[in-house]
Amino acid sequence: MKRKSSIFFSGGLLLMAGLVFTGCGGKDDPAPENKKMTMKVTVTVAGADSQDQVDFSVEAGNHDASQYGSPVWKINGVTQGNEDHILFDIDNFVGGTKTYVFETIKTFNFGHLNVSVVNNTEVPTPVIISYKTEIDGNVETNVANVATASGQSYNKNYTYQPK
């Protein structure tokens, strides 16, 4: 009788061990989606002078290192180097109205737009900015004619992901 109990006990342990190591069967967890998007940002600045601070920063990337070593952005149709982050500052916007179009060359997992304006001049002329972001051809952000008066500032940060 003792021998039957120990066989049943040993068999039960083996059965439990087998279940623990193999799990419940069924499907494995699904792999996370790796959605990608294109990004296009158009910025326009008017009324800026060399005393002001105007910064537009665009960034795009993937959840792996696949964006490194190849071009990421076009600016006004001209392919840039392999920079995943582009910063345009006051030097790019002094002297009349300036418009730039930043476009990703391929698809990415995420993107960012950072906007910062500080009107440092004592002249009562405002710095006027407009910017629009399109994700996969659809307008996500559209800000027009924001006037930043002398002594004032304007800051916005946006994050974009594929839908």
PDB file of C-alpha atoms in Angstrom:
ATOM      1  CA  MET A   1       0.000   0.000   0.000  1.00  0.00           C
ATOM      2  CA  LYS A   2       2.886   2.325   0.841  1.00  0.00           C
ATOM      3  CA  ARG A   3       4.411   1.601  -2.529  1.00  0.00           C
ATOM      4  CA  LYS A   4       1.169   2.573  -4.380  1.00  0.00           C
ATOM      5  CA  SER A   5       0.958   5.856  -2.433  1.00  0.00           C
ATOM      6  CA  SER A   6       4.519   6.774  -3.277  1.00  0.00           C
ATOM      7  CA  ILE A   7       3.947   5.929  -6.974  1.00  0.00           C
ATOM      8  CA  PHE A   8       0.805   8.090  -7.024  1.00  0.00           C
ATOM      9  CA  PHE A   9       2.640  10.884  -5.156  1.00  0.00           C
ATOM     10  CA  SER A  10       5.637  10.716  -7.546  1.00  0.00           C
ATOM     11  CA  GLY A  11       3.340  10.613 -10.568  1.00  0.00           C
ATOM     12  CA  GLY A  12       1.408  13.602  -9.231  1.00  0.00           C
ATOM     13  CA  LEU A  13       4.630  15.565  -8.788  1.00  0.00           C
ATOM     14  CA  LEU A  14       5.721  14.753 -12.327  1.00  0.00           C
ATOM     15  CA  LEU A  15       2.324  15.787 -13.686  1.00  0.00           C
ATOM     16  CA  MET A  16       2.409  19.115 -11.800  1.00  0.00           C
ATOM     17  CA  ALA A  17       5.982  19.775 -12.889  1.00  0.00           C
ATOM     18  CA  GLY A  18       5.005  19.124 -16.493  1.00  0.00           C
ATOM     19  CA  LEU A  19       2.100  21.564 -16.246  1.00  0.00           C
ATOM     20  CA  VAL A  20       4.239  24.238 -14.610  1.00  0.00           C
ATOM     21  CA  PHE A  21       6.944  24.067 -17.267  1.00  0.00           C
ATOM     22  CA  THR A  22       4.624  23.888 -20.260  1.00  0.00           C
ATOM     23  CA  GLY A  23       2.007  26.373 -19.071  1.00  0.00           C
ATOM     24  CA  CYS A  24      -1.572  26.171 -20.147  1.00  0.00           C
ATOM     25  CA  GLY A  25      -0.845  25.857 -23.822  1.00  0.00           C
ATOM     26  CA  GLY A  26      -2.847  28.194 -26.014  1.00  0.00           C
ATOM     27  CA  LYS A  27      -1.456  31.049 -28.033  1.00  0.00           C
ATOM     28  CA  ASP A  28       1.608  33.070 -27.119  1.00  0.00           C
ATOM     29  CA  ASP A  29       1.144  36.757 -26.359  1.00  0.00           C
ATOM     30  CA  PRO A  30       0.861  38.748 -29.582  1.00  0.00           C
ATOM     31  CA  ALA A  31       3.908  40.734 -30.644  1.00  0.00           C
ATOM     32  CA  PRO A  32       3.530  44.490 -30.139  1.00  0.00           C
ATOM     33  CA  GLU A  33       2.455  46.399 -33.222  1.00  0.00           C
ATOM     34  CA  ASN A  34       5.221  48.273 -34.985  1.00  0.00           C
ATOM     35  CA  LYS A  35       3.135  51.003 -36.621  1.00  0.00           C
ATOM     36  CA  LYS A  36       4.955  53.686 -38.557  1.00  0.00           C
ATOM     37  CA  MET A  37       4.091  57.157 -39.855  1.00  0.00           C
ATOM     38  CA  THR A  38       5.350  59.971 -42.030  1.00  0.00           C
ATOM     39  CA  MET A  39       5.602  63.490 -40.660  1.00  0.00           C
ATOM     40  CA  LYS A  40       5.529  66.894 -42.356  1.00  0.00           C
ATOM     41  CA  VAL A  41       5.912  70.175 -40.446  1.00  0.00           C
ATOM     42  CA  THR A  42       5.505  73.615 -42.038  1.00  0.00           C
ATOM     43  CA  VAL A  43       6.657  76.643 -40.014  1.00  0.00           C
ATOM     44  CA  THR A  44       6.437  80.339 -40.819  1.00  0.00           C
ATOM     45  CA  VAL A  45       7.937  83.197 -38.801  1.00  0.00           C
ATOM     46  CA  ALA A  46       7.476  86.912 -39.455  1.00  0.00           C
ATOM     47  CA  GLY A  47       8.791  89.951 -37.591  1.00  0.00           C
ATOM     48  CA  ALA A  48      11.752  88.295 -35.850  1.00  0.00           C
ATOM     49  CA  ASP A  49      15.020  90.152 -35.393  1.00  0.00           C
ATOM     50  CA  SER A  50      18.422  89.120 -34.081  1.00  0.00           C
ATOM     51  CA  GLN A  51      17.542  90.023 -30.465  1.00  0.00           C
ATOM     52  CA  ASP A  52      14.623  87.581 -30.385  1.00  0.00           C
ATOM     53  CA  GLN A  53      14.750  83.895 -29.646  1.00  0.00           C
ATOM     54  CA  VAL A  54      12.896  81.640 -32.049  1.00  0.00           C
ATOM     55  CA  ASP A  55      13.460  77.873 -31.928  1.00  0.00           C
ATOM     56  CA  PHE A  56      11.676  75.162 -33.892  1.00  0.00           C
ATOM     57  CA  SER A  57      12.819  71.611 -33.253  1.00  0.00           C
ATOM     58  CA  VAL A  58      11.608  68.508 -35.111  1.00  0.00           C
ATOM     59  CA  GLU A  59      12.542  64.945 -34.269  1.00  0.00           C
ATOM     60  CA  ALA A  60      11.632  61.500 -35.584  1.00  0.00           C
ATOM     61  CA  GLY A  61      12.703  58.050 -34.497  1.00  0.00           C
ATOM     62  CA  ASN A  62      12.002  54.368 -34.176  1.00  0.00           C
ATOM     63  CA  HIS A  63      11.888  52.030 -31.216  1.00  0.00           C
ATOM     64  CA  ASP A  64      15.096  50.479 -32.528  1.00  0.00           C
ATOM     65  CA  ALA A  65      18.229  52.018 -34.056  1.00  0.00           C
ATOM     66  CA  SER A  66      17.042  51.787 -37.681  1.00  0.00           C
ATOM     67  CA  GLN A  67      16.991  55.569 -38.206  1.00  0.00           C
ATOM     68  CA  TYR A  68      20.704  55.927 -37.560  1.00  0.00           C
ATOM     69  CA  GLY A  69      23.136  56.108 -40.458  1.00  0.00           C
ATOM     70  CA  SER A  70      20.656  57.210 -43.101  1.00  0.00           C
ATOM     71  CA  PRO A  71      18.826  60.459 -43.933  1.00  0.00           C
ATOM     72  CA  VAL A  72      15.764  61.223 -41.821  1.00  0.00           C
ATOM     73  CA  TRP A  73      14.623  64.702 -42.947  1.00  0.00           C
ATOM     74  CA  LYS A  74      14.172  66.863 -46.024  1.00  0.00           C
ATOM     75  CA  ILE A  75      14.075  70.626 -45.488  1.00  0.00           C
ATOM     76  CA  ASN A  76      12.306  72.523 -48.279  1.00  0.00           C
ATOM     77  CA  GLY A  77      12.783  69.441 -50.453  1.00  0.00           C
ATOM     78  CA  VAL A  78      16.532  69.055 -49.797  1.00  0.00           C
ATOM     79  CA  THR A  79      17.641  65.805 -48.136  1.00  0.00           C
ATOM     80  CA  GLN A  80      19.662  66.379 -44.982  1.00  0.00           C
ATOM     81  CA  GLY A  81      22.285  64.149 -43.380  1.00  0.00           C
ATOM     82  CA  ASN A  82      21.404  61.384 -40.933  1.00  0.00           C
ATOM     83  CA  GLU A  83      20.221  63.795 -38.215  1.00  0.00           C
ATOM     84  CA  ASP A  84      17.103  62.534 -36.452  1.00  0.00           C
ATOM     85  CA  HIS A  85      16.748  65.891 -34.669  1.00  0.00           C
ATOM     86  CA  ILE A  86      16.760  69.257 -36.499  1.00  0.00           C
ATOM     87  CA  LEU A  87      16.862  72.602 -34.649  1.00  0.00           C
ATOM     88  CA  PHE A  88      16.217  75.905 -36.424  1.00  0.00           C
ATOM     89  CA  ASP A  89      16.910  79.025 -34.394  1.00  0.00           C
ATOM     90  CA  ILE A  90      16.728  82.794 -34.816  1.00  0.00           C
ATOM     91  CA  ASP A  91      19.475  82.786 -37.457  1.00  0.00           C
ATOM     92  CA  ASN A  92      17.097  80.911 -39.771  1.00  0.00           C
ATOM     93  CA  PHE A  93      14.232  83.396 -39.299  1.00  0.00           C
ATOM     94  CA  VAL A  94      15.744  86.914 -39.315  1.00  0.00           C
ATOM     95  CA  GLY A  95      14.895  89.188 -42.250  1.00  0.00           C
ATOM     96  CA  GLY A  96      11.299  89.143 -43.354  1.00  0.00           C
ATOM     97  CA  THR A  97       8.901  86.218 -43.429  1.00  0.00           C
ATOM     98  CA  LYS A  98      10.580  82.826 -43.494  1.00  0.00           C
ATOM     99  CA  THR A  99       8.841  79.514 -44.206  1.00  0.00           C
ATOM    100  CA  TYR A 100      10.379  76.055 -43.915  1.00  0.00           C
ATOM    101  CA  VAL A 101       8.943  72.612 -44.615  1.00  0.00           C
ATOM    102  CA  PHE A 102      10.419  69.641 -42.731  1.00  0.00           C
ATOM    103  CA  GLU A 103       9.462  66.183 -44.059  1.00  0.00           C
ATOM    104  CA  THR A 104      10.530  62.714 -43.000  1.00  0.00           C
ATOM    105  CA  ILE A 105      12.091  60.688 -45.795  1.00  0.00           C
ATOM    106  CA  LYS A 106      10.776  57.327 -44.562  1.00  0.00           C
ATOM    107  CA  THR A 107       8.345  56.120 -41.913  1.00  0.00           C
ATOM    108  CA  PHE A 108       8.970  56.289 -38.153  1.00  0.00           C
ATOM    109  CA  ASN A 109       7.422  55.125 -34.864  1.00  0.00           C
ATOM    110  CA  PHE A 110       7.177  58.598 -33.302  1.00  0.00           C
ATOM    111  CA  GLY A 111       7.887  62.291 -33.832  1.00  0.00           C
ATOM    112  CA  HIS A 112       8.148  65.513 -31.851  1.00  0.00           C
ATOM    113  CA  LEU A 113       7.719  69.217 -32.510  1.00  0.00           C
ATOM    114  CA  ASN A 114       8.965  71.820 -30.027  1.00  0.00           C
ATOM    115  CA  VAL A 115       8.208  75.522 -30.496  1.00  0.00           C
ATOM    116  CA  SER A 116       9.771  78.324 -28.448  1.00  0.00           C
ATOM    117  CA  VAL A 117       9.543  82.076 -29.055  1.00  0.00           C
ATOM    118  CA  VAL A 118      10.806  84.907 -26.838  1.00  0.00           C
ATOM    119  CA  ASN A 119      10.337  88.440 -28.116  1.00  0.00           C
ATOM    120  CA  ASN A 120      13.256  90.328 -26.568  1.00  0.00           C
ATOM    121  CA  THR A 121      13.026  93.528 -28.564  1.00  0.00           C
ATOM    122  CA  GLU A 122      11.732  96.786 -27.154  1.00  0.00           C
ATOM    123  CA  VAL A 123      10.139  97.651 -30.473  1.00  0.00           C
ATOM    124  CA  PRO A 124       6.393  97.020 -30.260  1.00  0.00           C
ATOM    125  CA  THR A 125       6.492  94.703 -33.294  1.00  0.00           C
ATOM    126  CA  PRO A 126       5.282  91.173 -32.446  1.00  0.00           C
ATOM    127  CA  VAL A 127       6.936  87.988 -33.665  1.00  0.00           C
ATOM    128  CA  ILE A 128       4.220  86.115 -35.566  1.00  0.00           C
ATOM    129  CA  ILE A 129       4.448  82.336 -35.996  1.00  0.00           C
ATOM    130  CA  SER A 130       2.362  79.714 -37.736  1.00  0.00           C
ATOM    131  CA  TYR A 131       2.967  75.968 -37.830  1.00  0.00           C
ATOM    132  CA  LYS A 132       1.213  72.884 -39.095  1.00  0.00           C
ATOM    133  CA  THR A 133       2.011  69.217 -38.545  1.00  0.00           C
ATOM    134  CA  GLU A 134       0.693  66.492 -40.832  1.00  0.00           C
ATOM    135  CA  ILE A 135       0.914  62.819 -39.889  1.00  0.00           C
ATOM    136  CA  ASP A 136       0.433  60.461 -42.834  1.00  0.00           C
ATOM    137  CA  GLY A 137      -1.055  63.382 -44.773  1.00  0.00           C
ATOM    138  CA  ASN A 138      -3.639  64.247 -42.097  1.00  0.00           C
ATOM    139  CA  VAL A 139      -3.403  67.569 -40.234  1.00  0.00           C
ATOM    140  CA  GLU A 140      -2.762  66.924 -36.529  1.00  0.00           C
ATOM    141  CA  THR A 141      -1.731  70.410 -35.373  1.00  0.00           C
ATOM    142  CA  ASN A 142      -2.564  73.679 -37.108  1.00  0.00           C
ATOM    143  CA  VAL A 143      -1.661  76.901 -35.309  1.00  0.00           C
ATOM    144  CA  ALA A 144      -1.909  80.139 -37.270  1.00  0.00           C
ATOM    145  CA  ASN A 145      -0.712  83.680 -36.627  1.00  0.00           C
ATOM    146  CA  VAL A 146       0.297  83.504 -32.958  1.00  0.00           C
ATOM    147  CA  ALA A 147       1.621  86.972 -32.074  1.00  0.00           C
ATOM    148  CA  THR A 148       4.229  87.162 -29.321  1.00  0.00           C
ATOM    149  CA  ALA A 149       4.509  90.764 -28.121  1.00  0.00           C
ATOM    150  CA  SER A 150       7.649  92.440 -26.811  1.00  0.00           C
ATOM    151  CA  GLY A 151       8.708  90.925 -23.478  1.00  0.00           C
ATOM    152  CA  GLN A 152       6.466  87.879 -23.950  1.00  0.00           C
ATOM    153  CA  SER A 153       7.155  84.217 -24.711  1.00  0.00           C
ATOM    154  CA  TYR A 154       5.367  81.257 -26.286  1.00  0.00           C
ATOM    155  CA  ASN A 155       6.293  77.574 -25.786  1.00  0.00           C
ATOM    156  CA  LYS A 156       4.629  74.385 -27.005  1.00  0.00           C
ATOM    157  CA  ASN A 157       5.737  70.739 -27.191  1.00  0.00           C
ATOM    158  CA  TYR A 158       3.969  68.079 -29.248  1.00  0.00           C
ATOM    159  CA  THR A 159       4.438  64.322 -29.508  1.00  0.00           C
ATOM    160  CA  TYR A 160       3.089  62.328 -32.454  1.00  0.00           C
ATOM    161  CA  GLN A 161       2.507  58.605 -32.965  1.00  0.00           C
ATOM    162  CA  PRO A 162       0.916  56.608 -35.775  1.00  0.00           C
ATOM    163  CA  LYS A 163      -2.825  56.030 -35.578  1.00  0.00           C
TER     164      LYS A 163
END
